[in-house]
């Protein structure tokens, strides 16, 4: 049997066909355009894969950008909420895929997908409480708590955490349309590019941007530790590609904790994703496997 | 059958005998002195109750101040960690009670006890993801996430959350021995008393202390919402007895969220405990009932 995975991003979609062991048999990436065009490509990919392998799909997992309705009890399960991404508000991705392919579709957030993928086949195997943070165009977080994906009331919005903003050291106002200087407003790739006048990938490791970036991310990581007590934190996303950044954060977090929470060595506690940019789509496949098992 | 509950506090202990419905048949409160004296009183209370009712106990739940080892797999399960409370570091409360009474003993944090009690018989019935915050001498938080008590790595330390400290408006340095101006350092009853020169209960509702206190607590509540997405937040503790405080926090949180997370009306979202100062001991009894069921 085959399992389908979709990572629906605001910029691009990733579709993959996987087996029970998380081996990827086929994969396709394409830019996010209109809902109709993009979702038709998703459906075409899976139809084609099914024919190519002569195998049926058991289920499809979709993990998506948000805000999104991830409550299986809700009539709008699978629907994108108020997003600035034009044309997508009100689009029900799960329902579209389900109707077209007549398969069970399970739906969650992109960050929950990533943490679920890392827990099954990556850096969080065997752990019961884990946090995944992504620092890219925006900032987001997903968590597994005592073995279950954290949903709560709709879903967390960890990227919008309040962090102390030192306006003397950093007069930049922040770019979050909701909060100004929340974590995403101060530390996302978008914020970095606007504050320093060039994209994050063009800022050399000796640039003062990175010390400030590490400061904000360490403050957030510390607050997440105090609130969620994860056994491990996985931190990924485009901004983390700057190699100096992770060591800087690792150095700051224990100082901010003030020795209060004894942690395993930071090199094993705060780690990059091992599934790279496939964490989300592999998490979607893992969710599909789980959904097929439950039936 | 009877179920025992113990809330072990740094200042006082509460012991109670309950039935399956959470009715309290007997209760005793006494000050926390040395471990030997205090725990002997706990044991004497339950022995006496067992004789008085002619009934046996199925199990005892103990919820405790921390830091505490709440991992059932740990060899030190039930033990108090590095606490400033003299004589208590290294005391294993659960083991003491278990040895003396020869009963199954289940052990958790005081704040997890309170949220478990409120979920069973109080303000959080029927909810899967709930947060309990107590603002007293210190600040602490316990949570249920998707139906399970949050433990993670040891247990959270939500009271030590990092909140922005406006030193212009509030030059008070904070009293946390670990972090200075973390939430507990700025907003605990201890901090209030030191900042304003008199205990919280003597500060009238028109005193500027309360607007500042609401500011810090609203910042923390907002960060907890963004991280944990609880379906409801219960907030109690001695400092919350000032009646102006809860309405002030309720007014500030939606502004801090910036309309980002749609909440039920704040009056139903951020609520006082309905079990009052019995939440902890009732949670301990609920844990004992669960433990007896599992056997």
XYZ file of C-alpha atoms in Angstrom:
590
model
C 0.000 0.000 0.000
C 1.018 3.617 -0.623
C 0.619 6.669 1.554
C 0.383 10.212 0.256
C 1.859 13.287 1.858
C 1.303 16.933 1.024
C 3.051 19.887 2.577
C 1.049 22.937 1.626
C 3.190 26.037 1.961
C 2.475 29.638 1.162
C 5.306 29.642 -1.422
C 5.478 26.037 -2.590
C 3.743 22.684 -2.305
C 5.581 19.409 -1.718
C 3.837 16.164 -2.637
C 5.302 12.749 -1.952
C 4.433 9.082 -2.101
C 5.772 7.004 0.755
C 5.659 3.533 2.179
C 5.163 2.338 5.751
C 8.869 2.817 6.542
C 8.880 6.438 5.400
C 10.766 5.697 2.211
C 9.861 8.248 -0.442
C 9.028 6.628 -3.778
C 8.132 9.786 -5.670
C 8.200 13.476 -4.918
C 7.151 16.686 -6.634
C 7.546 20.337 -5.693
C 5.728 23.207 -7.365
C 5.011 26.855 -6.586
C 1.782 27.811 -4.827
C -0.439 29.698 -7.270
C -4.249 29.780 -7.208
C -6.007 27.158 -5.068
C -7.638 25.546 -8.136
C -4.427 25.238 -10.126
C -2.284 24.157 -7.190
C -4.713 21.579 -5.814
C -5.322 20.163 -9.301
C -1.579 19.553 -9.543
C -1.685 17.736 -6.189
C -4.470 15.466 -7.383
C -2.779 14.840 -10.753
C 0.455 13.873 -8.983
C -1.233 11.223 -6.840
C -3.336 9.865 -9.737
C -0.230 9.544 -11.831
C 1.740 7.867 -9.014
C -1.054 5.376 -8.389
C -1.041 4.408 -12.079
C 2.756 4.321 -12.276
C 3.085 1.964 -9.301
C -0.085 0.022 -9.995
C -0.844 0.450 -6.300
C -3.627 2.116 -4.346
C -3.248 4.771 -1.684
C -4.510 3.962 1.816
C -4.737 7.568 2.921
C -3.307 11.016 2.293
C -1.901 13.345 4.945
C -1.942 17.072 4.340
C 0.012 19.507 6.495
C -0.552 23.145 5.780
C 0.307 26.763 6.372
C -2.192 28.526 8.590
C -4.279 29.644 10.125
C -6.058 26.389 9.389
C -8.920 24.394 10.861
C -7.289 21.216 12.176
C -10.152 20.087 14.409
C -11.516 16.798 12.994
C -14.840 17.526 14.749
C -15.251 20.864 12.976
C -17.427 21.230 9.841
C -14.576 23.284 8.343
C -11.844 20.711 9.017
C -9.178 21.219 6.381
C -9.976 24.839 5.645
C -7.520 27.741 5.474
C -8.525 30.706 7.643
C -7.765 34.438 7.363
C -4.485 34.401 5.442
C -2.814 37.240 3.528
C -2.113 34.622 0.794
C -4.489 35.807 -1.935
C -7.358 33.524 -2.867
C -6.662 30.926 -0.208
C -8.890 32.084 2.632
C -11.789 29.642 2.863
C -10.113 27.021 0.652
C -10.620 23.541 2.059
C -7.532 21.608 0.997
C -8.488 18.359 2.722
C -11.996 18.356 1.243
C -10.661 19.055 -2.284
C -8.193 16.160 -2.137
C -10.739 13.845 -0.513
C -13.402 14.565 -3.148
C -11.025 14.177 -6.063
C -9.231 11.029 -4.909
C -11.981 9.441 -2.769
C -9.425 8.652 -0.069
C -9.293 9.312 3.666
C -7.481 12.624 4.182
C -5.991 13.709 7.488
C -5.090 17.351 8.011
C -2.805 19.257 10.383
C -0.511 22.278 10.523
C 2.827 22.320 8.682
C 4.756 22.583 11.961
C 2.823 19.714 13.529
C 3.647 17.734 10.392
C 7.336 18.490 10.825
C 7.443 17.492 14.485
C 5.456 14.324 13.733
C 7.873 13.436 10.922
C 10.921 14.059 13.125
C 9.372 11.962 15.907
C 8.751 9.018 13.559
C 11.929 9.002 11.491
C 14.138 11.887 12.603
C 15.669 13.754 15.528
C 12.836 13.126 17.996
C 12.465 9.357 17.844
C 11.468 7.771 21.137
C 10.648 11.089 22.845
C 7.252 11.884 24.313
C 7.422 15.685 24.536
C 9.170 17.534 21.728
C 9.097 20.986 20.196
C 9.808 21.897 16.553
C 10.524 25.516 15.652
C 10.992 26.867 12.168
C 12.573 30.249 11.502
C 12.053 31.252 7.903
C 9.934 33.892 6.172
C 7.821 33.589 9.315
C 8.355 31.805 12.631
C 6.268 28.847 13.764
C 6.252 25.989 16.208
C 4.612 22.590 16.585
C 4.745 20.247 19.543
C 4.152 16.712 20.671
C 3.174 16.580 24.347
C 3.147 13.253 26.170
C 2.869 11.483 22.810
C 0.077 13.564 21.266
C 0.228 16.430 18.792
C -0.655 19.653 20.577
C -3.764 21.213 19.088
C -5.637 22.833 21.952
C -7.895 25.705 20.944
C -7.412 25.691 17.154
C -3.586 25.507 17.222
C -0.696 27.313 18.901
C 0.833 30.399 17.333
C 4.261 30.026 18.883
C 5.944 32.318 16.377
C 4.042 35.251 17.825
C 5.463 34.833 21.323
C 6.111 38.046 23.238
C 9.834 38.582 23.763
C 11.488 41.552 25.481
C 12.383 44.112 22.824
C 15.389 46.241 23.734
C 14.629 49.351 21.678
C 17.925 50.976 22.646
C 20.008 48.157 21.191
C 17.468 47.437 18.449
C 15.285 50.395 17.401
C 13.749 48.337 14.548
C 9.976 48.395 15.138
C 9.213 44.826 14.044
C 7.169 43.694 11.066
C 4.311 41.605 12.462
C 1.022 43.059 11.180
C -0.706 41.826 14.355
C 1.807 42.645 17.106
C 4.697 44.623 15.639
C 7.561 43.361 17.748
C 6.591 39.806 18.666
C 9.144 37.055 17.956
C 8.131 36.768 14.280
C 8.091 40.569 14.039
C 11.683 40.785 15.265
C 13.390 37.535 14.266
C 11.793 36.155 11.082
C 13.681 36.176 7.807
C 11.374 38.974 6.676
C 12.356 41.046 9.726
C 16.060 40.374 9.179
C 15.886 41.470 5.546
C 14.050 44.691 6.404
C 16.178 45.566 9.430
C 19.521 45.058 7.701
C 18.613 45.928 4.125
C 19.507 42.581 2.603
C 18.259 39.014 2.817
C 19.405 36.806 5.700
C 21.473 34.582 3.405
C 23.559 37.621 2.381
C 24.463 38.566 5.953
C 27.964 37.221 6.745
C 28.518 35.340 9.991
C 30.464 38.242 11.545
C 27.539 40.643 10.968
C 25.967 41.954 14.230
C 22.614 40.687 12.918
C 23.410 37.204 14.147
C 24.124 38.052 17.761
C 20.820 39.946 17.954
C 18.997 37.137 16.145
C 20.437 34.575 18.566
C 19.383 36.803 21.479
C 15.719 36.867 20.397
C 15.610 33.175 19.510
C 17.283 32.229 22.815
C 14.692 34.276 24.730
C 11.923 32.432 22.892
C 13.517 29.004 23.316
C 13.870 29.696 27.046
C 10.198 30.626 27.369
C 9.178 27.518 25.426
C 11.322 25.363 27.755
C 9.788 26.921 30.874
C 6.252 26.463 29.521
C 6.396 23.116 27.685
C 9.435 21.374 29.200
C 10.236 19.584 25.936
C 12.728 16.724 26.093
C 14.317 18.065 22.919
C 13.895 21.086 20.674
C 14.391 20.855 16.925
C 15.020 24.162 15.203
C 15.021 24.554 11.444
C 13.985 26.887 8.644
C 15.878 29.029 6.147
C 17.291 31.517 8.656
C 18.953 28.675 10.603
C 21.149 27.946 7.560
C 23.606 30.563 8.882
C 26.030 28.178 10.656
C 26.969 30.600 13.453
C 23.370 30.956 14.642
C 22.708 27.601 16.335
C 25.925 27.690 18.451
C 25.094 31.255 19.516
C 21.609 30.231 20.677
C 22.977 27.145 22.447
C 25.386 29.370 24.390
C 22.692 31.811 25.476
C 19.833 29.542 26.584
C 21.483 28.043 29.708
C 22.433 31.558 30.865
C 18.835 32.726 30.455
C 17.561 29.674 32.331
C 19.896 30.639 35.179
C 20.687 27.021 35.967
C 17.064 26.458 36.820
C 16.218 23.611 34.450
C 18.947 20.992 34.240
C 19.262 20.076 30.583
C 21.132 17.444 28.699
C 24.107 19.050 26.900
C 22.730 21.751 24.607
C 24.364 20.088 21.583
C 21.970 17.190 22.053
C 19.053 19.271 23.371
C 18.683 21.990 20.726
C 19.252 20.320 17.377
C 18.634 20.838 13.654
C 16.003 18.699 11.918
C 17.445 15.479 10.545
C 14.793 15.189 7.844
C 15.696 18.615 6.446
C 13.070 20.092 4.139
C 11.285 16.759 3.957
C 10.195 16.818 7.628
C 6.777 18.264 6.794
C 5.905 15.920 3.957
C 7.228 12.892 5.865
C 5.081 13.948 8.823
C 2.110 14.103 6.463
C 2.897 10.549 5.327
C 3.216 9.426 8.965
C -0.201 10.967 9.693
C -1.625 9.093 6.688
C -0.160 5.816 7.972
C -1.717 6.456 11.404
C -5.080 7.302 9.841
C -5.057 4.113 7.765
C -4.251 2.066 10.894
C -7.170 3.550 12.809
C -9.696 2.515 10.132
C -13.194 2.343 49.158
C -11.405 5.518 50.219
C -8.841 7.613 48.379
C -6.214 9.745 50.059
C -5.008 13.130 48.866
C -2.056 15.173 50.063
C -1.146 18.648 48.921
C 2.400 19.236 50.104
C 3.088 22.969 50.212
C 6.114 24.887 51.368
C 4.013 26.601 54.057
C 1.282 24.083 54.845
C 0.147 20.546 54.107
C -3.445 19.631 53.264
C -4.555 16.026 53.735
C -7.984 14.760 52.761
C -9.966 11.573 52.464
C -12.268 11.403 49.459
C -14.591 9.052 47.663
C -14.929 8.264 43.977
C -17.157 11.321 43.423
C -14.644 13.720 44.933
C -16.635 14.202 48.124
C -14.306 15.040 50.972
C -15.022 12.958 54.075
C -12.231 14.307 56.265
C -9.614 17.012 55.908
C -6.683 18.314 57.906
C -4.329 21.236 57.384
C -1.098 21.755 59.291
C 2.026 23.879 58.892
C 5.057 22.456 57.083
C 7.845 21.916 59.607
C 10.603 19.279 59.353
C 10.063 16.457 56.878
C 9.921 13.822 59.664
C 7.369 15.675 61.776
C 5.222 16.770 58.831
C 5.150 13.402 57.064
C 4.429 11.591 60.349
C 1.357 13.797 60.700
C 0.295 12.835 57.163
C 0.582 9.145 57.979
C -1.187 9.529 61.324
C -4.076 11.339 59.625
C -4.676 8.543 57.119
C -4.289 5.774 59.737
C -6.783 7.533 61.944
C -9.228 8.069 59.057
C -9.006 4.434 58.023
C -9.874 3.344 61.578
C -12.614 5.958 61.957
C -14.395 4.853 58.757
C -13.573 1.177 59.098
C -12.550 1.359 55.431
C -9.334 0.772 53.557
C -7.606 3.171 51.200
C -7.129 2.108 47.575
C -4.366 4.583 46.884
C -2.951 7.930 47.930
C -2.177 10.848 45.631
C 0.471 13.336 46.634
C 0.920 16.665 44.850
C 3.851 18.714 45.924
C 5.836 21.917 45.782
C 8.950 21.629 43.671
C 11.284 21.076 42.160
C 10.182 17.475 42.454
C 10.836 14.211 40.653
C 7.504 13.305 39.067
C 8.817 10.725 36.597
C 7.396 7.300 37.571
C 10.337 5.647 35.763
C 12.917 7.496 37.860
C 14.546 5.858 40.912
C 13.924 9.146 42.759
C 10.214 9.369 41.916
C 8.580 11.330 44.737
C 11.668 13.203 45.816
C 12.005 16.939 46.425
C 14.905 18.544 44.549
C 17.009 21.640 45.256
C 14.592 23.732 47.321
C 15.348 26.690 49.601
C 12.875 25.069 52.069
C 15.276 23.901 54.786
C 15.633 20.181 55.328
C 13.399 19.147 52.436
C 15.923 18.679 49.629
C 16.245 14.953 49.010
C 13.109 14.080 50.995
C 11.051 11.442 49.199
C 7.460 12.179 50.179
C 5.908 9.424 48.069
C 8.312 6.766 49.370
C 7.709 7.809 53.000
C 3.931 7.556 52.659
C 4.149 4.323 50.668
C 6.418 2.638 53.246
C 4.340 3.745 56.212
C 0.896 2.943 54.795
C 1.777 0.137 52.372
C -0.440 1.677 49.728
C 0.106 2.657 46.088
C 1.199 6.289 46.042
C 1.067 8.482 42.952
C 3.040 11.707 42.876
C 2.876 14.920 40.848
C 3.414 18.664 41.142
C 1.007 20.863 43.128
C -0.009 22.760 39.986
C -0.616 19.556 38.028
C -2.742 18.433 40.980
C -4.770 21.624 40.796
C -5.397 21.408 37.051
C -6.278 17.700 37.358
C -8.745 18.481 40.161
C -10.338 21.324 38.191
C -10.597 19.070 35.124
C -12.358 16.323 37.111
C -14.706 18.342 39.284
C -14.176 22.036 38.621
C -13.795 24.743 35.995
C -12.133 22.569 33.343
C -14.539 19.655 33.064
C -14.809 18.206 29.568
C -11.810 20.123 28.207
C -8.770 18.436 26.697
C -6.196 21.227 26.883
C -6.249 23.449 29.960
C -3.817 25.636 31.851
C -3.846 26.378 35.586
C -1.820 29.302 36.921
C -1.355 30.191 40.561
C -0.098 33.597 41.660
C 0.811 33.518 45.335
C 4.104 33.658 47.227
C 5.513 32.291 43.967
C 4.027 31.814 40.504
C 3.449 28.399 38.964
C 1.548 26.660 36.221
C 0.310 23.172 35.401
C -1.311 21.961 32.221
C -3.342 19.206 30.680
C -2.578 18.824 26.974
C -4.838 16.681 24.796
C -6.051 14.889 27.929
C -2.673 14.189 29.561
C -0.876 16.012 32.341
C 2.117 17.834 30.873
C 5.346 16.548 32.386
C 7.939 16.682 29.618
C 11.512 16.956 30.832
C 10.988 16.862 34.614
C 8.163 19.463 34.722
C 7.494 22.955 33.366
C 8.519 26.027 35.335
C 5.927 28.372 33.918
C 6.255 30.858 36.746
C 9.737 31.722 35.546
C 8.591 32.822 32.079
C 10.504 35.726 30.571
C 8.291 38.813 30.281
C 9.314 42.226 28.970
C 10.373 44.362 31.935
C 9.833 48.079 31.411
C 12.469 49.470 33.763
C 11.340 53.040 33.146
C 7.823 52.398 34.353
C 8.971 49.797 36.876
C 12.544 50.191 38.139
C 12.052 47.347 40.681
C 14.768 44.784 39.927
C 12.718 41.638 40.583
C 13.201 39.055 43.319
C 13.811 35.744 41.577
C 17.083 34.277 42.850
C 17.579 32.548 39.483
C 16.501 35.199 36.962
C 15.829 38.478 38.773
C 13.006 39.863 36.666
C 11.215 36.791 35.320
C 7.430 36.607 35.843
C 7.768 35.289 39.396
C 10.479 37.863 40.076
C 8.173 40.715 39.046
C 4.626 39.561 39.766
C 4.628 37.108 42.690
C 3.153 38.103 46.042
C 6.707 38.283 47.358
C 7.643 40.764 44.595
C 4.519 42.866 45.244
C 5.266 43.098 48.970
C 8.869 44.126 48.376
C 8.140 46.581 45.570
C 5.341 48.405 47.386
C 6.453 47.979 50.991
C 3.371 46.122 52.184
C 1.740 42.761 51.513
C -0.514 42.361 48.467
C -3.643 42.028 50.592
C -3.022 45.515 52.040
C -2.802 47.191 48.633
C -6.177 48.836 47.861
C -7.775 48.284 44.460
C -7.005 51.862 43.327
C -3.266 51.387 44.026
C -1.085 51.536 40.864
C 0.309 48.135 41.872
C -2.663 46.397 40.294
C -2.406 47.910 36.839
C 1.269 46.906 36.700
C 0.484 43.452 38.104
C -2.243 42.956 35.472
C 0.207 44.082 32.791
C 2.775 41.408 33.706
C 0.190 38.667 34.170
C -1.502 39.552 30.863
C 1.868 39.352 29.074
C 2.421 35.896 30.562
C -1.124 34.696 29.832
C -0.699 35.844 26.213
C 2.554 33.927 25.835
C 0.976 30.807 27.374
C -1.947 31.091 24.928
C 0.374 31.428 21.927
C 2.479 28.456 23.062
C -0.075 26.017 24.506
C -3.379 27.127 22.955
C -5.363 26.097 26.049
C -9.135 25.888 25.685
C -9.446 27.592 29.054
C -7.100 29.154 31.602
C -7.785 28.932 35.337
C -5.968 31.506 37.419
C -5.867 31.370 41.209
C -3.603 31.937 44.187
C -3.517 34.482 47.000
C -2.633 37.495 44.838
C -5.744 36.914 42.672
C -7.953 37.635 45.723
C -7.758 41.342 44.821
C -11.058 41.602 42.896
C -9.884 44.256 40.435
C -7.064 42.078 39.126
C -8.886 39.463 37.039
C -10.994 42.043 35.100
C -7.835 44.058 34.398
C -6.055 40.996 32.961
C -9.129 40.021 30.931
C -9.156 43.490 29.367
C -5.470 43.403 28.435
C -5.022 39.916 26.939
C -7.093 40.384 23.751
C -5.226 43.635 23.044
C -1.879 41.845 23.410
C -3.068 39.035 21.149
C -3.883 41.672 18.543
C -6.978 39.807 17.371
C -4.770 36.946 16.285
C -6.308 34.087 18.265
C -10.090 34.157 18.304
C -11.120 33.361 21.871
C -14.389 32.639 23.544
C -15.459 35.656 25.663
C -12.671 36.313 28.167
C -15.121 35.979 31.063
C -15.470 32.314 30.191
C -11.908 31.846 28.973
C -9.832 33.189 31.862
C -11.557 32.066 35.029
C -10.924 31.576 38.758
C -10.675 28.026 40.112
C -14.036 26.671 41.200
C -12.494 24.286 43.728
C -10.765 27.160 45.547
C -7.975 26.068 47.875
C -9.092 22.461 47.594
C -8.117 22.135 43.908
C -4.731 20.608 44.736
C -5.901 18.044 47.251
C -8.888 17.099 45.078
C -6.496 16.636 42.170
C -4.406 14.366 44.379
C -7.529 12.331 45.160
C -8.391 12.177 41.430
C -4.863 10.908 40.722
C -5.316 8.258 43.441
C -8.619 7.162 41.871
C -6.912 6.878 38.458
C -4.016 4.907 39.945
C -6.388 2.473 41.659
C -8.263 1.968 38.370
C -5.078 1.131 36.493
C -4.144 -1.671 38.920
